[in-house]
PDB file of C-alpha atoms and ligand atoms in Angstrom:
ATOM      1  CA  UNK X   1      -2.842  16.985   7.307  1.00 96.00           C
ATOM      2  CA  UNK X   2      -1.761  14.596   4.374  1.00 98.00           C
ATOM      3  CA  UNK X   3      -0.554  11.612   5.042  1.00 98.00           C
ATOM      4  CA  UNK X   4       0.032   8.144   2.860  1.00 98.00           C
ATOM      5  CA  UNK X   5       0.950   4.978   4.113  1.00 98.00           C
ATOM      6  CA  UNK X   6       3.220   2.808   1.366  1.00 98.00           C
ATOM      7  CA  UNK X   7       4.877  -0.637   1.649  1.00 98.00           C
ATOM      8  CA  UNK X   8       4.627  -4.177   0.360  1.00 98.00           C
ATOM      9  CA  UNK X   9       1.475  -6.034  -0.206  1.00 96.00           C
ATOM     10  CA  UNK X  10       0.175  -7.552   3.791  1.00 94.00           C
ATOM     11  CA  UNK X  11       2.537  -5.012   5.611  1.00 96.00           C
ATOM     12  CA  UNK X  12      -0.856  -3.844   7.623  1.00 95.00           C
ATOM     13  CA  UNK X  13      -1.080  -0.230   5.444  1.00 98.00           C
ATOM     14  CA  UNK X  14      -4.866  -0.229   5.719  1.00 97.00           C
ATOM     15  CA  UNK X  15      -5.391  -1.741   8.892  1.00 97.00           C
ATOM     16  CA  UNK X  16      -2.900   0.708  10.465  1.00 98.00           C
ATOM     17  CA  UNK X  17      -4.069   3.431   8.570  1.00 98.00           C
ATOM     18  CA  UNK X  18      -7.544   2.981  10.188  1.00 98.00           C
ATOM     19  CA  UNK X  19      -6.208   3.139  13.301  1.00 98.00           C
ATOM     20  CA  UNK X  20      -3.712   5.833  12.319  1.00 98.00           C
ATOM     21  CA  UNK X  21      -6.775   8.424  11.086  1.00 98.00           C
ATOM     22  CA  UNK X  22      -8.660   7.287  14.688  1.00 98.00           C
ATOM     23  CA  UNK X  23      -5.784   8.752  16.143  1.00 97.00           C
ATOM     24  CA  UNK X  24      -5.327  11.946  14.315  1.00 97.00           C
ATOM     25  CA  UNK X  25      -8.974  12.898  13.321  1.00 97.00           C
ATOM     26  CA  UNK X  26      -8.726  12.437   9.948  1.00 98.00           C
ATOM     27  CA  UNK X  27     -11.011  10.592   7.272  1.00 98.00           C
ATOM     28  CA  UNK X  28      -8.970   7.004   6.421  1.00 98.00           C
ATOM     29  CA  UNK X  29      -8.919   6.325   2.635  1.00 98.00           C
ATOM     30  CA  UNK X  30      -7.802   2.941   0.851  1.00 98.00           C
ATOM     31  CA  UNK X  31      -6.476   3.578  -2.932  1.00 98.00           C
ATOM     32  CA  UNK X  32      -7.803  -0.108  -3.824  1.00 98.00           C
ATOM     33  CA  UNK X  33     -11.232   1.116  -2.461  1.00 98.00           C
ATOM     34  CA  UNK X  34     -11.806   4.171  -4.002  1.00 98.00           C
ATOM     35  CA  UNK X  35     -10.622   2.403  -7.593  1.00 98.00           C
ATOM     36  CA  UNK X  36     -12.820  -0.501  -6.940  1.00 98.00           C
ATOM     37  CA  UNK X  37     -15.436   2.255  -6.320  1.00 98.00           C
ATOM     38  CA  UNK X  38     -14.501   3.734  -9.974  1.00 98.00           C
ATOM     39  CA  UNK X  39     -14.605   0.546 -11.793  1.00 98.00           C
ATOM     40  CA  UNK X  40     -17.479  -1.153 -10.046  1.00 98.00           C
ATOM     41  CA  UNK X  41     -15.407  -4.179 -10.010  1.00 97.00           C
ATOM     42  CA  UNK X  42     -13.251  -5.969  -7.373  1.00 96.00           C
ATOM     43  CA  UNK X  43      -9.541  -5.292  -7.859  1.00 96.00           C
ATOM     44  CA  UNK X  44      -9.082  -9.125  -9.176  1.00 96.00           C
ATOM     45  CA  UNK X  45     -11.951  -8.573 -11.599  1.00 96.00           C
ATOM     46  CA  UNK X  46      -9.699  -5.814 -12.585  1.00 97.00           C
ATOM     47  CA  UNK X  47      -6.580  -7.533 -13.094  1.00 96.00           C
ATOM     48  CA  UNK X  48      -8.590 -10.777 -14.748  1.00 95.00           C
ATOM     49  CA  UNK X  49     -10.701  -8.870 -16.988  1.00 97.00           C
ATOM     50  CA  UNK X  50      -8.729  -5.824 -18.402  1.00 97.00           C
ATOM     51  CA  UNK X  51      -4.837  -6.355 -16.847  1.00 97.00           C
ATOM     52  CA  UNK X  52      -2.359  -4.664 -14.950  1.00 97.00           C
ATOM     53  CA  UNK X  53      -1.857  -2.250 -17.343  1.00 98.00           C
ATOM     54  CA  UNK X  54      -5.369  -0.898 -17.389  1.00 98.00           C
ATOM     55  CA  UNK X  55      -4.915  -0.912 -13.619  1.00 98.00           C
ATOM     56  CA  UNK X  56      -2.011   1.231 -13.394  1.00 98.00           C
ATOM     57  CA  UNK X  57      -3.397   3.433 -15.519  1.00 98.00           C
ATOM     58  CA  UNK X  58      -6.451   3.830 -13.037  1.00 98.00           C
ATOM     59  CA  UNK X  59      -4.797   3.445 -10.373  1.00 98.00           C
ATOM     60  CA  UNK X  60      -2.926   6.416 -11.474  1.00 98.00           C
ATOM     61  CA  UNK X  61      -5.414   8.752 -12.200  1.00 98.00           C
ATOM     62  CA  UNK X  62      -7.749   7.851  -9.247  1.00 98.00           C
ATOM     63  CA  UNK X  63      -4.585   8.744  -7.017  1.00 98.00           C
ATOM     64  CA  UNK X  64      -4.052  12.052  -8.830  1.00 98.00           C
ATOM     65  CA  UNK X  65      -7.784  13.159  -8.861  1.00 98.00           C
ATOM     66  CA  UNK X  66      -7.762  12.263  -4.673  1.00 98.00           C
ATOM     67  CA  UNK X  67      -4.889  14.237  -4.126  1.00 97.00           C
ATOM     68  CA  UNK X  68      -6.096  17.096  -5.982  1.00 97.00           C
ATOM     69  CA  UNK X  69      -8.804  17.416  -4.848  1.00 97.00           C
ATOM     70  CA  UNK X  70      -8.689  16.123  -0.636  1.00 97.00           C
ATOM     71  CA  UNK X  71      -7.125  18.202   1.896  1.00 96.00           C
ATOM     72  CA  UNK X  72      -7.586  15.982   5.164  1.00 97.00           C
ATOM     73  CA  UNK X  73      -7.138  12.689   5.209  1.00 98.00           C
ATOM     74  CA  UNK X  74      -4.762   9.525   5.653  1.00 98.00           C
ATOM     75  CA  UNK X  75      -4.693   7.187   2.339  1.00 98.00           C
ATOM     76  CA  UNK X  76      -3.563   3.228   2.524  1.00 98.00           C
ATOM     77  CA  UNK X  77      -1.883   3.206  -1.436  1.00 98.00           C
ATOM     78  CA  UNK X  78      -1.185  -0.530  -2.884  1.00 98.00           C
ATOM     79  CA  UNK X  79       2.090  -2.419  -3.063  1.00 98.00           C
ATOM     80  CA  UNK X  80       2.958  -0.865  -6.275  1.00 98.00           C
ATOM     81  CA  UNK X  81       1.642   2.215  -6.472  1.00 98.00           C
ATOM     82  CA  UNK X  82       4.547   4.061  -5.379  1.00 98.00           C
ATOM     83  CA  UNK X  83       6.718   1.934  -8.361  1.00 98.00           C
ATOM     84  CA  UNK X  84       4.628   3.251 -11.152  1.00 98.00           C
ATOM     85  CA  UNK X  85       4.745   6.364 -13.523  1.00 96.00           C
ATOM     86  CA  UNK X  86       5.178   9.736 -11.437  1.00 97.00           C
ATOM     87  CA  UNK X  87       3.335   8.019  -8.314  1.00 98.00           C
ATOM     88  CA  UNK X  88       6.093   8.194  -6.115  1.00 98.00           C
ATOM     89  CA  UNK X  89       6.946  12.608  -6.729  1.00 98.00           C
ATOM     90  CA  UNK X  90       3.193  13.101  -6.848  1.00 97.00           C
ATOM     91  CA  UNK X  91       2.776  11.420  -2.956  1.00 98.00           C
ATOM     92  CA  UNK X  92       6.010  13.067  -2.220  1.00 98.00           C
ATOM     93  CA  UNK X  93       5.384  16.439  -3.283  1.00 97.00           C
ATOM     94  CA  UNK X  94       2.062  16.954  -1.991  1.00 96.00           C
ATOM     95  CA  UNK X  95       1.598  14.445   1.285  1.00 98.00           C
ATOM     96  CA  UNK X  96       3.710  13.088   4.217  1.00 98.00           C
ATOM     97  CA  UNK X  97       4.540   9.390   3.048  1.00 98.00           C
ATOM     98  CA  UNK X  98       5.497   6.978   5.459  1.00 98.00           C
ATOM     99  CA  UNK X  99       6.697   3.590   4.535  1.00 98.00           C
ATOM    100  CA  UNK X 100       5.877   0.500   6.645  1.00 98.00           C
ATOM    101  CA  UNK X 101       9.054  -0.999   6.470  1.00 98.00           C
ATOM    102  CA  UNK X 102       8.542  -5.359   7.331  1.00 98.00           C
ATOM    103  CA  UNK X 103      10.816  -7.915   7.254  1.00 98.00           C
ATOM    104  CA  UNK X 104      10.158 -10.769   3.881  1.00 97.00           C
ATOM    105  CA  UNK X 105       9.661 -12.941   7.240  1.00 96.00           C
ATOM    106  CA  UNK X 106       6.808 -10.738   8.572  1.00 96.00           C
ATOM    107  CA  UNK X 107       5.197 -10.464   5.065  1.00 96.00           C
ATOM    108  CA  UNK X 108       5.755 -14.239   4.051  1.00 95.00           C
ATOM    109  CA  UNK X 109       3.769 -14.824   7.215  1.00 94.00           C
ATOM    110  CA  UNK X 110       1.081 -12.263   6.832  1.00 92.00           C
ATOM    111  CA  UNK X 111       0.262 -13.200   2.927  1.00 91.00           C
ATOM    112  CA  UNK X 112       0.311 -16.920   3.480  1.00 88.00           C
ATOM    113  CA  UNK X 113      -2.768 -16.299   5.492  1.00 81.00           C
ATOM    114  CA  UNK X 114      -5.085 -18.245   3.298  1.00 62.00           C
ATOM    115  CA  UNK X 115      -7.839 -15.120   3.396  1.00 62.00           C
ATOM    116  CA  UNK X 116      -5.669 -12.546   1.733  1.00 62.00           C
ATOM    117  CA  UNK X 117      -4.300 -15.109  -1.035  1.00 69.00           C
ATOM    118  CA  UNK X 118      -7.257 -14.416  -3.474  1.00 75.00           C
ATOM    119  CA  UNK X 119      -8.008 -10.943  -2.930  1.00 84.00           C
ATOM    120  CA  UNK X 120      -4.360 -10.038  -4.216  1.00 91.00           C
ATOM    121  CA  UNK X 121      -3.592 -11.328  -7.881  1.00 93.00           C
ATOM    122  CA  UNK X 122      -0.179 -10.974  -8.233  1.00 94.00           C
ATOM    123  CA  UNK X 123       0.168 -13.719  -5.504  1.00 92.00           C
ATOM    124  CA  UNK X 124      -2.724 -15.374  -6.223  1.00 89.00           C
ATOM    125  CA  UNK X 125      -0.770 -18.118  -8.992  1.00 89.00           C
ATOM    126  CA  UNK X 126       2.213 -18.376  -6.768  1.00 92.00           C
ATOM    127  CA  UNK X 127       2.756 -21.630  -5.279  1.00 91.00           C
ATOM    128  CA  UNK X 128       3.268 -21.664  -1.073  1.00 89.00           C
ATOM    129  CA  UNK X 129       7.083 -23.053  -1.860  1.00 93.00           C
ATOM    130  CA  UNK X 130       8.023 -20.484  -4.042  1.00 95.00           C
ATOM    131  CA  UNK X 131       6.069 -17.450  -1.953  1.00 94.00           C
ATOM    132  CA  UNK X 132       9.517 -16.368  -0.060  1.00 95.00           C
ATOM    133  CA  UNK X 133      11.662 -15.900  -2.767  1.00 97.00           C
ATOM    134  CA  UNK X 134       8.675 -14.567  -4.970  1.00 97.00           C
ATOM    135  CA  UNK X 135       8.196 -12.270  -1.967  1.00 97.00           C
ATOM    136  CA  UNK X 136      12.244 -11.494  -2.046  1.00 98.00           C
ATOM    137  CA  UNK X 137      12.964 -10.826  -5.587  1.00 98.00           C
ATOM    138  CA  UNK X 138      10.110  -8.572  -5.628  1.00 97.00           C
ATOM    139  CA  UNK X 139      10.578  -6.895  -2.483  1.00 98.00           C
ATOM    140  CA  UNK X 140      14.403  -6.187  -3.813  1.00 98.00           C
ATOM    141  CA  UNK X 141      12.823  -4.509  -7.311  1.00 98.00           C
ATOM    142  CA  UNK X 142      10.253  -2.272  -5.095  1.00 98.00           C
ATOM    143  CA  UNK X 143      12.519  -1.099  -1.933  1.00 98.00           C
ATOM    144  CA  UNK X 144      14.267   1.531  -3.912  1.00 98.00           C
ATOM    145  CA  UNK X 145      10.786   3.407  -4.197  1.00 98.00           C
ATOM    146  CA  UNK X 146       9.431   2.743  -0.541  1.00 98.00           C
ATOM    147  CA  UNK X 147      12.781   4.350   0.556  1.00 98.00           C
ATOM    148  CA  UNK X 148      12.066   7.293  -0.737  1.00 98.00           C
ATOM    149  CA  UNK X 149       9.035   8.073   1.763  1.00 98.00           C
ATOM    150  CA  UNK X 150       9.276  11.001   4.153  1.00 98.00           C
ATOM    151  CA  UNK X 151       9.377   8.437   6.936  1.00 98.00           C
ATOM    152  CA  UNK X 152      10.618   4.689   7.537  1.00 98.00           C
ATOM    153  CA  UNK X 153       8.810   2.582  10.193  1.00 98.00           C
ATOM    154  CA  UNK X 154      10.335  -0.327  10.939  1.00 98.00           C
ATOM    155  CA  UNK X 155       6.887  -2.636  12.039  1.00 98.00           C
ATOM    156  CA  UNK X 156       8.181  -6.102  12.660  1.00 97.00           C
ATOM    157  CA  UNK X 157       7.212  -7.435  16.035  1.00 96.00           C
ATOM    158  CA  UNK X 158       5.512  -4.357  16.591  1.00 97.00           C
ATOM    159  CA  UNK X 159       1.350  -4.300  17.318  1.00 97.00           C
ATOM    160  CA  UNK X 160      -0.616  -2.553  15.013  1.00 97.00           C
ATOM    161  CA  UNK X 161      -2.142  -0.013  17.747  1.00 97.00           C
ATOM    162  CA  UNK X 162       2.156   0.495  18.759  1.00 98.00           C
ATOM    163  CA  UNK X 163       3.254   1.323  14.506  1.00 98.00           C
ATOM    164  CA  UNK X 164      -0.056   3.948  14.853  1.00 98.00           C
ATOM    165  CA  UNK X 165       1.382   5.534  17.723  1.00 97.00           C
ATOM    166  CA  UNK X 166       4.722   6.018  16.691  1.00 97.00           C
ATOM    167  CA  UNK X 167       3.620   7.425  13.235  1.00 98.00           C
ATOM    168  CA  UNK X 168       1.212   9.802  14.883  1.00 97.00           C
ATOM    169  CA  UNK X 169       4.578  11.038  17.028  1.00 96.00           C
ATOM    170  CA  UNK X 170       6.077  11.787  14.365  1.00 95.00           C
ATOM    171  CA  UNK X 171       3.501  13.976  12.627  1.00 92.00           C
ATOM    172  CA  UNK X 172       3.435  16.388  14.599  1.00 77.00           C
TER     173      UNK X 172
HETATM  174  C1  S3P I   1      -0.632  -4.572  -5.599  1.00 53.16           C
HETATM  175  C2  S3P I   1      -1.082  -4.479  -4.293  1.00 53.16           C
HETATM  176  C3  S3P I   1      -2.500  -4.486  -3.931  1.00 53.16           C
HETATM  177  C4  S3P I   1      -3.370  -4.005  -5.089  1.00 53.16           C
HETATM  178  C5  S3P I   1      -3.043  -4.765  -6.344  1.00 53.16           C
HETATM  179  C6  S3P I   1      -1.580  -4.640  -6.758  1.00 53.16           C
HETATM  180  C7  S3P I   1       0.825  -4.556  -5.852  1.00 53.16           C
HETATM  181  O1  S3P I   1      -2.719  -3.680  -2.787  1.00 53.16           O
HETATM  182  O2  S3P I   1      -3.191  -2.637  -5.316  1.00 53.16           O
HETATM  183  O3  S3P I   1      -3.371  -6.103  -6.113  1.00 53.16           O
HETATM  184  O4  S3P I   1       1.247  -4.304  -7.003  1.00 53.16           O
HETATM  185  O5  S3P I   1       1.599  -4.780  -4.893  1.00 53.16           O
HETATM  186  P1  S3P I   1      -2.230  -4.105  -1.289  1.00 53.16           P
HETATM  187  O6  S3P I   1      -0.803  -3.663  -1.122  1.00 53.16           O
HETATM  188  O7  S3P I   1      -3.155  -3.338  -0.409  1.00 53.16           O
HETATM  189  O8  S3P I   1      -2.400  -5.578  -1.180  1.00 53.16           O
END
């Protein structure tokens, strides 16, 4: 079984895909992880040191070569991995993709959590006042790609242990 979870940055995709792979039996794997892994260097030092670009392009390949070459497993992708290059067919054609589909309420409230500011750099610069309509515009530019995932789960007001339950009823 292949599954990926997608969404917006602070949606809950790797915390529910922990819980998620409990559930099902299945190794849990975190995109950001496995390129950190790659690159020896935090996914800021990333961004900082060599840009998005360079990221994307990573991020890319170190998607491709796990879905080559893994058979078992439920993967936690970033924001904007589905929105880039051939991401999106490549999930879609060879995995289950569900998207966890949250409110700009729900992920306003979940990214101003002061620990998560630094660890995610395309929030990191953005001042608290303008974080809703940051969180809006590019929430609008991105849905059009999450929408295209096997499966929608709605996850606002939901626990995390209740959205891991009703993905894992509708796997099988
Ligand atoms: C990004 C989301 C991050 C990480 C990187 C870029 C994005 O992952 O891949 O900072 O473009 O939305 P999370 O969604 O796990 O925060």
């Amino acid at each position: 079984m292949k599954i990926v979870l997608l969404g917006y940055m602070a949606s809950g995709k790797s915390s529910i895909g922990k819980k998620l792979a409990k559930k099902l039996n299945l190794p849990f794997k975190d995109l950001d992880e496995l390129i950190s892994e790659k690159e020896e260097s935090s996914i800021p030092e990333i961004f900082k040191n060599k840009g998005e670009i360079y990221f994307r392009k990573i991020e890319s390949e170190v998607l491709q070569k796990f879905l080559e070459n893994e058979h078992n497993f439920v993967l936690a992708v970033g924001g904007g991995t589905p929105c880039y290059g051939n991401n999106l067919d490549y999930i879609n054609k060879n995995t289950t993709s569900v998207y966890l589909k949250a409110s700009i309420k729900t992920i306003y409230k979940n990214l101003s959590k002061v620990k998560n500011k630094d660890k995610r750099p395309l929030v990191s610069k953005v001042k608290s006042e303008d974080l809703q309509e940051f969180i809006a515009k590019h929430l609008f530019e991105r849905r059009p790609f999450y929408e295209k995932a096997h499966l929608t789960i709605d996850i606002d007001h939901k626990t995390q242990k209740e959205i891991a339950q009703e993905i894992s009823l509708n796997m099988r």
